[in-house]
Amino acid sequence: MNAKYEDELEITPHNEWSQKFWDDLIPFKDRISQHPFFLNMASGQLTLTSFRYALLNFYPLVAHFPSYMSLALAKATNFADPGVTESRNWLIQNIKVEERHLNWYRDWAAGFGLTVEELDSVKPNPAMNGVNHFLWSNNTRGNLAQALAATNLAIEWATGDWSSHVYEGIQTYADHPEIHINKRTIAWLRAHAHYDDIHPYEAMELIKRLANHDVKMQQQAFEAVKEGLAYYELALDECQRVHELSLKQDKPVAESA
C-alpha cells in the first residue's frame, strides 16, 4: 500500500475536460444548495413538523451511505488500471468515517425530538426514497467512476454547500422548547460544513484518474452526477411541499420560540 496516500490524496489541477466537467455541474449542484427548503432551514423558517420530516426521511440516505460506498469498493479490483488503487484506499478510509456520521445524525435528530426507533423504522415515500434507489442501482450496475460520481461527488458536494449555511443559522432554533442544540446535536452539521468539504474534491480527483483517457467514462460519470442531484432535488421538493402544508397549522420556529 502506498504510505504517502494514507496521509493525503493529492488534488491536482484540472485539465481541459475535467474543468469543463466540474464547471458544467455547478448549476445542478446549486439547485440543491440553494433550494428553498434549505434556505428556509438556514433562516429558521421551517416549522418543527417540516424539520422533523426532513430529518426522518433523509435518515436512510445517511444510514446507507457506507453501504453505497462498499458497493463501489467491490469494483476497485483491477489495480493495473489508473486510479483504481487510489480509489480503493480512499473508499476504505472513508467508509468508517461515514459510519461515524450516522451516530452524529442520530444525535441531531434526537435534538429535534426524534427517537432512534422512529429513525430505524422510517419508510420514506417514493419522492424521498428515489435517491436511495438510484444510489443502490448506480453503485451496483455502474462502473467505479460512476459510483464515485453519484455518491461522493454529487451527494457530498451539494451537502457540504447547504450544511455550511444551516450550521451558521442553527442557533435560530435554540430557543424552541422542544429543540435542544448542543455540541452533540450539531456535530453532523459541523463536520459537513467544515472538514468534510474536501471529500467531493477528492472524489473528483479520483474520477479524473479513472477516466482521464476514456471519454465514454467521463460522460457516464457526468450523467451519474446529474442524475444523483436530480433525485436529491425531488426529495427536497417533497420536503418543501410538506413544509408549505405545515404552515397552515403551525408557525416557523423562528416565530414560535
PDB file of C-alpha atoms in Angstrom, residues 26-143:
ATOM      1  CA  ILE A  26     -22.144  23.691 -10.734  1.00  0.00           C
ATOM      2  CA  PRO A  27     -25.643  24.854 -11.790  1.00  0.00           C
ATOM      3  CA  PHE A  28     -27.091  21.424 -10.971  1.00  0.00           C
ATOM      4  CA  LYS A  29     -25.321  21.362  -7.601  1.00  0.00           C
ATOM      5  CA  ASP A  30     -26.559  24.873  -6.832  1.00  0.00           C
ATOM      6  CA  ARG A  31     -30.162  23.756  -7.332  1.00  0.00           C
ATOM      7  CA  ILE A  32     -29.636  21.682  -4.191  1.00  0.00           C
ATOM      8  CA  SER A  33     -27.575  24.037  -2.053  1.00  0.00           C
ATOM      9  CA  GLN A  34     -29.897  26.956  -2.889  1.00  0.00           C
ATOM     10  CA  HIS A  35     -33.138  25.014  -2.760  1.00  0.00           C
ATOM     11  CA  PRO A  36     -35.930  26.923  -0.957  1.00  0.00           C
ATOM     12  CA  PHE A  37     -36.196  24.180   1.650  1.00  0.00           C
ATOM     13  CA  PHE A  38     -32.568  24.547   2.716  1.00  0.00           C
ATOM     14  CA  LEU A  39     -32.800  28.330   2.591  1.00  0.00           C
ATOM     15  CA  ASN A  40     -35.786  28.111   4.935  1.00  0.00           C
ATOM     16  CA  MET A  41     -33.921  25.683   7.156  1.00  0.00           C
ATOM     17  CA  ALA A  42     -30.933  28.015   7.419  1.00  0.00           C
ATOM     18  CA  SER A  43     -33.065  31.061   8.302  1.00  0.00           C
ATOM     19  CA  GLY A  44     -35.263  29.423  10.942  1.00  0.00           C
ATOM     20  CA  GLN A  45     -38.334  29.479   8.717  1.00  0.00           C
ATOM     21  CA  LEU A  46     -39.120  25.772   8.949  1.00  0.00           C
ATOM     22  CA  THR A  47     -41.832  24.540  11.253  1.00  0.00           C
ATOM     23  CA  LEU A  48     -40.804  21.872  13.723  1.00  0.00           C
ATOM     24  CA  THR A  49     -43.003  19.434  11.790  1.00  0.00           C
ATOM     25  CA  SER A  50     -41.231  20.067   8.486  1.00  0.00           C
ATOM     26  CA  PHE A  51     -37.762  19.967  10.071  1.00  0.00           C
ATOM     27  CA  ARG A  52     -38.544  16.624  11.681  1.00  0.00           C
ATOM     28  CA  TYR A  53     -39.972  15.312   8.416  1.00  0.00           C
ATOM     29  CA  ALA A  54     -36.732  16.058   6.604  1.00  0.00           C
ATOM     30  CA  LEU A  55     -34.507  14.621   9.319  1.00  0.00           C
ATOM     31  CA  LEU A  56     -36.595  11.468   9.489  1.00  0.00           C
ATOM     32  CA  ASN A  57     -36.929  10.804   5.774  1.00  0.00           C
ATOM     33  CA  PHE A  58     -33.336  11.646   4.842  1.00  0.00           C
ATOM     34  CA  TYR A  59     -32.116   9.252   7.540  1.00  0.00           C
ATOM     35  CA  PRO A  60     -31.930   6.216   5.193  1.00  0.00           C
ATOM     36  CA  LEU A  61     -29.627   8.168   2.878  1.00  0.00           C
ATOM     37  CA  VAL A  62     -27.223   8.810   5.757  1.00  0.00           C
ATOM     38  CA  ALA A  63     -27.602   5.331   7.236  1.00  0.00           C
ATOM     39  CA  HIS A  64     -26.965   3.546   3.927  1.00  0.00           C
ATOM     40  CA  PHE A  65     -24.185   5.796   2.682  1.00  0.00           C
ATOM     41  CA  PRO A  66     -21.389   3.422   3.833  1.00  0.00           C
ATOM     42  CA  SER A  67     -23.195   0.602   2.028  1.00  0.00           C
ATOM     43  CA  TYR A  68     -23.272   2.539  -1.228  1.00  0.00           C
ATOM     44  CA  MET A  69     -19.538   3.146  -0.870  1.00  0.00           C
ATOM     45  CA  SER A  70     -18.968  -0.531  -0.127  1.00  0.00           C
ATOM     46  CA  LEU A  71     -20.618  -1.398  -3.433  1.00  0.00           C
ATOM     47  CA  ALA A  72     -18.179   0.957  -5.140  1.00  0.00           C
ATOM     48  CA  LEU A  73     -15.281  -0.597  -3.247  1.00  0.00           C
ATOM     49  CA  ALA A  74     -16.209  -4.015  -4.640  1.00  0.00           C
ATOM     50  CA  LYS A  75     -15.498  -2.626  -8.122  1.00  0.00           C
ATOM     51  CA  ALA A  76     -11.967  -1.483  -7.252  1.00  0.00           C
ATOM     52  CA  THR A  77     -10.201  -4.715  -8.119  1.00  0.00           C
ATOM     53  CA  ASN A  78      -8.198  -4.142 -11.306  1.00  0.00           C
ATOM     54  CA  PHE A  79      -5.159  -2.436  -9.810  1.00  0.00           C
ATOM     55  CA  ALA A  80      -3.424  -2.204 -13.181  1.00  0.00           C
ATOM     56  CA  ASP A  81      -5.948   0.421 -14.292  1.00  0.00           C
ATOM     57  CA  PRO A  82      -5.212   4.085 -13.469  1.00  0.00           C
ATOM     58  CA  GLY A  83      -6.869   5.358 -10.313  1.00  0.00           C
ATOM     59  CA  VAL A  84      -8.182   2.027  -9.070  1.00  0.00           C
ATOM     60  CA  THR A  85      -5.729   1.513  -6.204  1.00  0.00           C
ATOM     61  CA  GLU A  86      -6.142   5.108  -5.032  1.00  0.00           C
ATOM     62  CA  SER A  87      -9.938   4.748  -5.175  1.00  0.00           C
ATOM     63  CA  ARG A  88      -9.797   1.522  -3.168  1.00  0.00           C
ATOM     64  CA  ASN A  89      -7.670   3.077  -0.447  1.00  0.00           C
ATOM     65  CA  TRP A  90      -9.803   6.209  -0.277  1.00  0.00           C
ATOM     66  CA  LEU A  91     -13.044   4.267  -0.021  1.00  0.00           C
ATOM     67  CA  ILE A  92     -11.698   2.022   2.737  1.00  0.00           C
ATOM     68  CA  GLN A  93     -10.621   5.040   4.759  1.00  0.00           C
ATOM     69  CA  ASN A  94     -13.868   6.941   4.356  1.00  0.00           C
ATOM     70  CA  ILE A  95     -16.418   4.174   4.817  1.00  0.00           C
ATOM     71  CA  LYS A  96     -15.577   4.183   8.517  1.00  0.00           C
ATOM     72  CA  VAL A  97     -15.887   7.960   8.608  1.00  0.00           C
ATOM     73  CA  GLU A  98     -19.389   7.738   7.165  1.00  0.00           C
ATOM     74  CA  GLU A  99     -20.368   5.181   9.785  1.00  0.00           C
ATOM     75  CA  ARG A 100     -19.403   7.672  12.496  1.00  0.00           C
ATOM     76  CA  HIS A 101     -21.601  10.250  10.789  1.00  0.00           C
ATOM     77  CA  LEU A 102     -24.608   8.012  11.325  1.00  0.00           C
ATOM     78  CA  ASN A 103     -24.274   8.391  15.084  1.00  0.00           C
ATOM     79  CA  TRP A 104     -23.892  12.146  14.763  1.00  0.00           C
ATOM     80  CA  TYR A 105     -27.014  12.326  12.590  1.00  0.00           C
ATOM     81  CA  ARG A 106     -28.943  10.386  15.214  1.00  0.00           C
ATOM     82  CA  ASP A 107     -27.850  12.954  17.795  1.00  0.00           C
ATOM     83  CA  TRP A 108     -29.067  15.756  15.531  1.00  0.00           C
ATOM     84  CA  ALA A 109     -32.438  14.054  15.105  1.00  0.00           C
ATOM     85  CA  ALA A 110     -32.676  13.466  18.869  1.00  0.00           C
ATOM     86  CA  GLY A 111     -32.154  17.175  19.452  1.00  0.00           C
ATOM     87  CA  PHE A 112     -35.259  17.812  17.366  1.00  0.00           C
ATOM     88  CA  GLY A 113     -37.324  15.225  19.210  1.00  0.00           C
ATOM     89  CA  LEU A 114     -36.949  12.096  17.075  1.00  0.00           C
ATOM     90  CA  THR A 115     -36.158   8.704  18.591  1.00  0.00           C
ATOM     91  CA  VAL A 116     -33.823   6.034  17.249  1.00  0.00           C
ATOM     92  CA  GLU A 117     -36.842   3.754  16.925  1.00  0.00           C
ATOM     93  CA  GLU A 118     -38.568   6.275  14.663  1.00  0.00           C
ATOM     94  CA  LEU A 119     -35.439   6.653  12.547  1.00  0.00           C
ATOM     95  CA  ASP A 120     -34.795   2.952  12.153  1.00  0.00           C
ATOM     96  CA  SER A 121     -38.405   2.191  11.183  1.00  0.00           C
ATOM     97  CA  VAL A 122     -38.968   5.024   8.709  1.00  0.00           C
ATOM     98  CA  LYS A 123     -40.250   4.104   5.247  1.00  0.00           C
ATOM     99  CA  PRO A 124     -39.836   7.185   3.043  1.00  0.00           C
ATOM    100  CA  ASN A 125     -42.349   7.769   0.289  1.00  0.00           C
ATOM    101  CA  PRO A 126     -41.151   7.402  -3.341  1.00  0.00           C
ATOM    102  CA  ALA A 127     -40.215  11.073  -3.714  1.00  0.00           C
ATOM    103  CA  MET A 128     -37.934  10.881  -0.680  1.00  0.00           C
ATOM    104  CA  ASN A 129     -36.662   7.381  -1.389  1.00  0.00           C
ATOM    105  CA  GLY A 130     -35.815   7.803  -5.075  1.00  0.00           C
ATOM    106  CA  VAL A 131     -32.272   8.963  -4.312  1.00  0.00           C
ATOM    107  CA  ASN A 132     -31.630   5.795  -2.319  1.00  0.00           C
ATOM    108  CA  HIS A 133     -32.884   3.531  -5.096  1.00  0.00           C
ATOM    109  CA  PHE A 134     -30.747   5.425  -7.611  1.00  0.00           C
ATOM    110  CA  LEU A 135     -27.599   5.135  -5.496  1.00  0.00           C
ATOM    111  CA  TRP A 136     -28.142   1.398  -4.933  1.00  0.00           C
ATOM    112  CA  SER A 137     -28.649   0.887  -8.671  1.00  0.00           C
ATOM    113  CA  ASN A 138     -25.795   3.128  -9.779  1.00  0.00           C
ATOM    114  CA  ASN A 139     -23.287   1.645  -7.351  1.00  0.00           C
ATOM    115  CA  THR A 140     -24.375  -1.868  -8.313  1.00  0.00           C
ATOM    116  CA  ARG A 141     -24.560  -1.511 -12.095  1.00  0.00           C
ATOM    117  CA  GLY A 142     -22.262   1.385 -12.920  1.00  0.00           C
ATOM    118  CA  ASN A 143     -18.509   1.453 -13.200  1.00  0.00           C
TER     119      ASN A 143
END
